[in-house]
PDB file of N, CA and C in Angstrom:
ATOM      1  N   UNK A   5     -34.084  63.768 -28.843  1.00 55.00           N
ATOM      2  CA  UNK A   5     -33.932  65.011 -29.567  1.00 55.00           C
ATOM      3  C   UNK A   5     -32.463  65.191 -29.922  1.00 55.00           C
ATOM      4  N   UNK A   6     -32.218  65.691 -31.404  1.00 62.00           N
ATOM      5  CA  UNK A   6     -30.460  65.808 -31.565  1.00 62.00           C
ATOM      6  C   UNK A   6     -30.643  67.014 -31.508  1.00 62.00           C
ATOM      7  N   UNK A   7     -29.260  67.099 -31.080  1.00 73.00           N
ATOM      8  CA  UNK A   7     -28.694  68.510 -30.990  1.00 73.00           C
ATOM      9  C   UNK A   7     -27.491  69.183 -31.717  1.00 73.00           C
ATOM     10  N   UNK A   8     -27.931  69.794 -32.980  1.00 86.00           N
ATOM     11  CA  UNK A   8     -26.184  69.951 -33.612  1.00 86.00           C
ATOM     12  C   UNK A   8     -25.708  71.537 -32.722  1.00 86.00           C
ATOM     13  N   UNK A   9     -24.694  71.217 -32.587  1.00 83.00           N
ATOM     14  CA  UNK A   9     -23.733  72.230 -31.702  1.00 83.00           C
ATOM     15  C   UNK A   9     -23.571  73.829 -33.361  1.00 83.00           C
ATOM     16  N   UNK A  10     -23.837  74.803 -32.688  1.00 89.00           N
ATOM     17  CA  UNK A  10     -23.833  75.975 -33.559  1.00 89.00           C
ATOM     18  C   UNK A  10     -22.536  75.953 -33.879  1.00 89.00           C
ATOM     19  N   UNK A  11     -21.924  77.024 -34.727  1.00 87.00           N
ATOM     20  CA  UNK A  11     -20.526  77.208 -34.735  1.00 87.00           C
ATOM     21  C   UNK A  11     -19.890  77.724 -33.652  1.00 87.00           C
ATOM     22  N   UNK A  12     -20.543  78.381 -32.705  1.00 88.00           N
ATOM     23  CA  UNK A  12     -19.868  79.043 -31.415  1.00 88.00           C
ATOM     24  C   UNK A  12     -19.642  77.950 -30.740  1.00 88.00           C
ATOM     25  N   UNK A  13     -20.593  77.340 -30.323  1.00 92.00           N
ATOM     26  CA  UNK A  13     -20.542  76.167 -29.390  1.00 92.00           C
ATOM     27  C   UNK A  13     -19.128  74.989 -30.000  1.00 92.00           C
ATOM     28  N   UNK A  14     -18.937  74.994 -30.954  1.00 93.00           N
ATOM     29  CA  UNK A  14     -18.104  73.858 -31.617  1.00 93.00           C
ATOM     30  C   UNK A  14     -16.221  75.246 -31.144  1.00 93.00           C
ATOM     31  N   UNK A  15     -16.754  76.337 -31.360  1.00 93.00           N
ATOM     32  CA  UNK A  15     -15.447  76.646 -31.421  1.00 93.00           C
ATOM     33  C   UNK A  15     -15.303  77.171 -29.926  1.00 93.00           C
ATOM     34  N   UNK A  16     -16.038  77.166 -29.092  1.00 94.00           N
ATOM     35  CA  UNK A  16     -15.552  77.018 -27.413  1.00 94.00           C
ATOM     36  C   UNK A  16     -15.253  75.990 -26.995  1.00 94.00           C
ATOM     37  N   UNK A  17     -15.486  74.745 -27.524  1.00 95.00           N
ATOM     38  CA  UNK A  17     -14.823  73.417 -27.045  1.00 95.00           C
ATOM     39  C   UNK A  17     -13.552  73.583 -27.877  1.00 95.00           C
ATOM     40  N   UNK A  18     -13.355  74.255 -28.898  1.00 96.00           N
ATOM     41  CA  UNK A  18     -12.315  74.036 -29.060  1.00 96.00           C
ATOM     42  C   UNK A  18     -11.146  74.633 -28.797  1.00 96.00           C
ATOM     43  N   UNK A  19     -11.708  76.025 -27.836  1.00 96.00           N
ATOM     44  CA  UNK A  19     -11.039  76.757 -27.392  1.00 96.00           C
ATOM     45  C   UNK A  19     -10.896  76.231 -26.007  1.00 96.00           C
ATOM     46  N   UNK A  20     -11.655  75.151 -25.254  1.00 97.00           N
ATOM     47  CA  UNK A  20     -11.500  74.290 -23.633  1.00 97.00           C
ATOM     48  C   UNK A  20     -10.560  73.777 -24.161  1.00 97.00           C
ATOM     49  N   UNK A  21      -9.997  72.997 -25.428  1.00 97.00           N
ATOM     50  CA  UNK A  21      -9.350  71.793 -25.255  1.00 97.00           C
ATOM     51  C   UNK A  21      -8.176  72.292 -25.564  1.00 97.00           C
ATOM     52  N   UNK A  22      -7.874  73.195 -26.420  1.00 97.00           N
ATOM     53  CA  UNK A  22      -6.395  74.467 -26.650  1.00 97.00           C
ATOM     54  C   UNK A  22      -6.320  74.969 -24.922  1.00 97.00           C
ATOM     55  N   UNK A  23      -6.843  75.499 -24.454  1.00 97.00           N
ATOM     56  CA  UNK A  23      -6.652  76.183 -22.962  1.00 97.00           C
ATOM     57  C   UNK A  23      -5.950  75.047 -22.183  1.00 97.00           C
ATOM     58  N   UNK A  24      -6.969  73.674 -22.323  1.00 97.00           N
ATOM     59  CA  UNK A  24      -6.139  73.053 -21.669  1.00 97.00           C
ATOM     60  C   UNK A  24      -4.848  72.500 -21.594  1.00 97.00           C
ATOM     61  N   UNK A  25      -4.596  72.294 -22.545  1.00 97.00           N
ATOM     62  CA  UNK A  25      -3.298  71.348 -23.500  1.00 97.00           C
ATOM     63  C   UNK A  25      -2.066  72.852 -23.386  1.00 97.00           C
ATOM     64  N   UNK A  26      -2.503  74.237 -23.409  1.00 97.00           N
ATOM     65  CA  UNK A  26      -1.689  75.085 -23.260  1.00 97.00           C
ATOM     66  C   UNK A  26      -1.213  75.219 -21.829  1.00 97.00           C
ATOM     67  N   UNK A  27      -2.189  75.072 -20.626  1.00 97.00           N
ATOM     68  CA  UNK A  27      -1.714  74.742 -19.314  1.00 97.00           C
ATOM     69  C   UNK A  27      -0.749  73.498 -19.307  1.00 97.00           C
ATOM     70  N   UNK A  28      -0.662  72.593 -19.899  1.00 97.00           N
ATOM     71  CA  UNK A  28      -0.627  71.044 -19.607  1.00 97.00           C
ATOM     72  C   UNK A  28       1.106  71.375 -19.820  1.00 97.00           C
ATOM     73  N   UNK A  29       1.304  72.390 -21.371  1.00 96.00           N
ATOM     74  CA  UNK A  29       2.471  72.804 -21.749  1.00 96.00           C
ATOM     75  C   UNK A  29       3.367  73.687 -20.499  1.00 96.00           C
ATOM     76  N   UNK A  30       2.309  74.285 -20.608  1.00 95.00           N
ATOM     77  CA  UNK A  30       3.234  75.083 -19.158  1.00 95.00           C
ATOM     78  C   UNK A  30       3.740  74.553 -17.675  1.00 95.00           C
ATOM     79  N   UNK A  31       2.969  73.253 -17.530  1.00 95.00           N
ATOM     80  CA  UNK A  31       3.291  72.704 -16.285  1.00 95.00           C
ATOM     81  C   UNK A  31       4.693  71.496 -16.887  1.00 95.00           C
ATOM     82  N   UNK A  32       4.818  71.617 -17.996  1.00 93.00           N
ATOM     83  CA  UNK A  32       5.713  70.280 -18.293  1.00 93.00           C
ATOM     84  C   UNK A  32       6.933  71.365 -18.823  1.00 93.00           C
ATOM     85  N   UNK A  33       7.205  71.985 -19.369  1.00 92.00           N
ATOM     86  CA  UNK A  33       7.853  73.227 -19.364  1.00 92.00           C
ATOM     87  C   UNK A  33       8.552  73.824 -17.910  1.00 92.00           C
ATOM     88  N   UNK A  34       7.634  74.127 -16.937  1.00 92.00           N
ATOM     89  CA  UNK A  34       8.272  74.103 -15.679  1.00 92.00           C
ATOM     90  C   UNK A  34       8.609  73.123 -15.143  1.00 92.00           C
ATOM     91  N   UNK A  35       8.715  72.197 -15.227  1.00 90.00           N
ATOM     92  CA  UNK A  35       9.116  71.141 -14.559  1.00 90.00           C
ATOM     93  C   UNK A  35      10.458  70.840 -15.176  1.00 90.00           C
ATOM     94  N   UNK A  36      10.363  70.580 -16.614  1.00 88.00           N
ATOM     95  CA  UNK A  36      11.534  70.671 -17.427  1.00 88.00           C
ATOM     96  C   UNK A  36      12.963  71.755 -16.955  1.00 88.00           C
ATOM     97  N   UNK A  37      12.202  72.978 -16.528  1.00 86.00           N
ATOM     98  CA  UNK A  37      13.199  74.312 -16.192  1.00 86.00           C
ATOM     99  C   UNK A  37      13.734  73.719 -15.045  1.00 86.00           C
ATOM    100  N   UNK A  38      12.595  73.208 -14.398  1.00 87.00           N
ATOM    101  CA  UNK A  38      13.102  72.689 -12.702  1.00 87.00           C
ATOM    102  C   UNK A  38      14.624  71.661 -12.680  1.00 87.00           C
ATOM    103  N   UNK A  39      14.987  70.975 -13.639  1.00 84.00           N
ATOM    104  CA  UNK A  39      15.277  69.840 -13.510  1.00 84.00           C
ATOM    105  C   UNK A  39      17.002  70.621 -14.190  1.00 84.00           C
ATOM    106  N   UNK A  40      17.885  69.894 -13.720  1.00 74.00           N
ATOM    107  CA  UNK A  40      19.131  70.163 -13.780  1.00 74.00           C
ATOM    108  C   UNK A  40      19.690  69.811 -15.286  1.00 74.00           C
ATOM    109  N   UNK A  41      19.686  68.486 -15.588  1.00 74.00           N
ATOM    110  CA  UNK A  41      19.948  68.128 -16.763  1.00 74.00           C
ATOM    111  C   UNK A  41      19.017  68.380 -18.262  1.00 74.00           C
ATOM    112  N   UNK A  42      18.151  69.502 -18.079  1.00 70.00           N
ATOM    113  CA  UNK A  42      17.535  69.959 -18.902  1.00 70.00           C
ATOM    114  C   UNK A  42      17.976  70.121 -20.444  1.00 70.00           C
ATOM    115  N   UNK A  43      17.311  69.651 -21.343  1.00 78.00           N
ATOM    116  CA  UNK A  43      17.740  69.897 -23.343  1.00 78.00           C
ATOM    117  C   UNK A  43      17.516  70.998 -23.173  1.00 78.00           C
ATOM    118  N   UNK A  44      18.127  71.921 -23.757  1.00 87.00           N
ATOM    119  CA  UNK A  44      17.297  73.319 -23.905  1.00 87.00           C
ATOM    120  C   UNK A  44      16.331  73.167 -25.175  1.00 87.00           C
ATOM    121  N   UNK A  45      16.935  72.304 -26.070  1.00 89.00           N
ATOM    122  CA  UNK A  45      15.754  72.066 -27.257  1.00 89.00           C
ATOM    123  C   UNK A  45      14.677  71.536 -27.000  1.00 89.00           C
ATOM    124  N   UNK A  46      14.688  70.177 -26.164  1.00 87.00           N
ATOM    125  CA  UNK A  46      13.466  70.311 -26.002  1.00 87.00           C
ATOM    126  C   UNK A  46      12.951  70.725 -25.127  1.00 87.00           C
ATOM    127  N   UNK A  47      13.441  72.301 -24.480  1.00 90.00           N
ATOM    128  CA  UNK A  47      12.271  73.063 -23.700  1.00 90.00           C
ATOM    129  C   UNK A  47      12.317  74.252 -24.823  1.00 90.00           C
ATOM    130  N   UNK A  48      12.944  74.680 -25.600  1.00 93.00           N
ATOM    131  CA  UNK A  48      12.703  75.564 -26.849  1.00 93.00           C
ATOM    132  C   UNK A  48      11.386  74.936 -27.742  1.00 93.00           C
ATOM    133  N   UNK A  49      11.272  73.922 -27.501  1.00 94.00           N
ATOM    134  CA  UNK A  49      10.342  73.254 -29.294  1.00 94.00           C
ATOM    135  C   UNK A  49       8.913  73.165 -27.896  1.00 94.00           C
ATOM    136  N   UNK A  50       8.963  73.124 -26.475  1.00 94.00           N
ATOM    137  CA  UNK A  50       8.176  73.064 -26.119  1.00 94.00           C
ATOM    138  C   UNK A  50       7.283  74.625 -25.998  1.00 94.00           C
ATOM    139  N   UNK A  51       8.261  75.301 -25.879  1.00 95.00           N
ATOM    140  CA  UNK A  51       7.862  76.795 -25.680  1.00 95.00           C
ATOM    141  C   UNK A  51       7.212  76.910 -27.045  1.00 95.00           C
ATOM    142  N   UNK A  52       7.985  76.829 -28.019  1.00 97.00           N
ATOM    143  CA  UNK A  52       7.114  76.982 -29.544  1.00 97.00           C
ATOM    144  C   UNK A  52       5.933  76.612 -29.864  1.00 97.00           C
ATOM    145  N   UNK A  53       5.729  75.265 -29.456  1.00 97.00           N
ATOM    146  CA  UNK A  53       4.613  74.778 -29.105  1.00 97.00           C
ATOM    147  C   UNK A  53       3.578  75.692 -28.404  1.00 97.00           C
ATOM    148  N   UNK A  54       3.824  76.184 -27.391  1.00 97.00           N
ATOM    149  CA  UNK A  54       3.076  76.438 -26.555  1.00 97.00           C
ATOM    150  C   UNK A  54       2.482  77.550 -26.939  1.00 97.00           C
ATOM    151  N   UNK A  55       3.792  78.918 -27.963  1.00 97.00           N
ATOM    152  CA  UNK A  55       3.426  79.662 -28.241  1.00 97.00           C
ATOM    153  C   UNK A  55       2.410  79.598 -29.381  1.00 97.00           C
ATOM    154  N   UNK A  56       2.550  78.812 -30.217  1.00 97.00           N
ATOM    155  CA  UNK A  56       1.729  78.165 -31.813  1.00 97.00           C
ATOM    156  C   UNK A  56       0.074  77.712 -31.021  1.00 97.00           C
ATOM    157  N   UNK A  57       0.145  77.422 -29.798  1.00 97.00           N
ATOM    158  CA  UNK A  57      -1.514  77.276 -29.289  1.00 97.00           C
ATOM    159  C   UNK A  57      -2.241  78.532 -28.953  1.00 97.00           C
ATOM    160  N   UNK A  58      -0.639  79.160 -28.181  1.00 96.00           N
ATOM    161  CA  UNK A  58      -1.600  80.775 -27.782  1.00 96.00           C
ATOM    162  C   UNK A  58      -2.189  81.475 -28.910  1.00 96.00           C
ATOM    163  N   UNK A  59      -1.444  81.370 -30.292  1.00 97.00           N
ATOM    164  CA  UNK A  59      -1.995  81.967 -31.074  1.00 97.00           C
ATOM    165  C   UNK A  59      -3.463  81.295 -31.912  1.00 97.00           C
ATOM    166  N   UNK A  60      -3.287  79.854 -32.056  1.00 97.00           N
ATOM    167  CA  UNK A  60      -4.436  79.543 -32.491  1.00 97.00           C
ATOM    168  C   UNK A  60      -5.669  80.129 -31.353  1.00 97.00           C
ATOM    169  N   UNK A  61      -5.803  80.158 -29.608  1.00 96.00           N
ATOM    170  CA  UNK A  61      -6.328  80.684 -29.016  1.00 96.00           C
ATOM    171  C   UNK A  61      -7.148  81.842 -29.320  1.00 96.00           C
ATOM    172  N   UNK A  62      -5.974  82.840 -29.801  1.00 95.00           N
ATOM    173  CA  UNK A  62      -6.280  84.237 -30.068  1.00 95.00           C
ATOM    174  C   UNK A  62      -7.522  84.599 -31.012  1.00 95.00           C
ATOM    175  N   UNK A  63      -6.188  83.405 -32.201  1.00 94.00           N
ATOM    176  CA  UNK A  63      -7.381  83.562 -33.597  1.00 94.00           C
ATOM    177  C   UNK A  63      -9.034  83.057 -33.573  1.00 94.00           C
ATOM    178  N   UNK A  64      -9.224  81.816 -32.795  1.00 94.00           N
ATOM    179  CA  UNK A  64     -10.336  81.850 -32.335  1.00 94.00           C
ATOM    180  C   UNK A  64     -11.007  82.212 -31.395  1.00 94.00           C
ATOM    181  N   UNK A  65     -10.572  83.163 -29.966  1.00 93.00           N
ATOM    182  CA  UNK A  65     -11.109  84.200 -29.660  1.00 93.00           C
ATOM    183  C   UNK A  65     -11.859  85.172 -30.315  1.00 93.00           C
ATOM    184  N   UNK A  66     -11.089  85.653 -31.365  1.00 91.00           N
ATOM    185  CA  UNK A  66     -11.132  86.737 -32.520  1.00 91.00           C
ATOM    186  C   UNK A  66     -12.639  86.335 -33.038  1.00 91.00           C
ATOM    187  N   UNK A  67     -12.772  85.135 -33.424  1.00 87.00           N
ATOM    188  CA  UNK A  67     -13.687  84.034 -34.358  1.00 87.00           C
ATOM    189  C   UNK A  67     -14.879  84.613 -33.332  1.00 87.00           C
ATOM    190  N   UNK A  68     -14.768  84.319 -32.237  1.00 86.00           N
ATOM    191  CA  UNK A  68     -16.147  84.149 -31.600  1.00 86.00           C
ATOM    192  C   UNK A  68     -16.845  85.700 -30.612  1.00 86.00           C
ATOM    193  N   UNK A  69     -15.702  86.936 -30.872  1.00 83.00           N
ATOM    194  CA  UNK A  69     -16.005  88.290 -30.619  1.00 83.00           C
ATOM    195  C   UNK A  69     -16.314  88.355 -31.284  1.00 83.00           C
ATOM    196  N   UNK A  70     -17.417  89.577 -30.922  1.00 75.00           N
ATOM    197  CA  UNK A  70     -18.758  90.162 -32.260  1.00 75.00           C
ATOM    198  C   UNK A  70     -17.582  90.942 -32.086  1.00 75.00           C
ATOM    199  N   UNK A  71     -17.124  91.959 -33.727  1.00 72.00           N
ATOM    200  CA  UNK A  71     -16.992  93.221 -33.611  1.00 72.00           C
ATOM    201  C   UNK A  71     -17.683  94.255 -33.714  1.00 72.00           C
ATOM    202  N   UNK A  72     -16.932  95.100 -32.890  1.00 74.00           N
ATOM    203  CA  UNK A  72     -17.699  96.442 -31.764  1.00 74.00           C
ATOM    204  C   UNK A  72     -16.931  98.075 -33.030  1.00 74.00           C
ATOM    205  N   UNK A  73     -18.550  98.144 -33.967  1.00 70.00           N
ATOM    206  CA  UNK A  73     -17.916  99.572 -34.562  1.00 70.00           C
ATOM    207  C   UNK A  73     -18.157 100.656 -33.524  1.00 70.00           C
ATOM    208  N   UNK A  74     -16.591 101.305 -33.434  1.00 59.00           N
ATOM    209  CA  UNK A  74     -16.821 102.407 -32.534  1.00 59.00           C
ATOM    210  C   UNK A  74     -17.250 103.679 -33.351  1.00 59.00           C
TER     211      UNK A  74
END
């Protein structure tokens, strides 16, 4: 039996694999802070990064809330 994945289902994996890769940022980011001889650029372009996922996050959060007329 196939199974095509709905649009929700396609955009929660794609919201697992952003969640993850946004942790992955944050643990390499701290580690980066940890470390003495630190670039600040590349912990700036990593933060950017990190921030440019939270928002794709958001926007497909957004995607997959019903909106609620109050």
């Amino acid at each position: 039996m196939h199974h095509e994945m709905s649009h929700d289902e396609i955009i929660r994996a794609k919201l697992a694999a952003l969640r993850c890769e946004h942790r992955d940022l944050d643990e390499a980011i701290a580690a980066l802070s940890a470390q003495q001889l630190t670039s600040s650029l590349a912990l700036q372009r990593l933060k950017k990064q990190k921030l440019m996922l939270k928002d794709q996050i958001s926007r497909l959060e957004d995607e997959i809330t019903p909106d609620i007329i109050a």
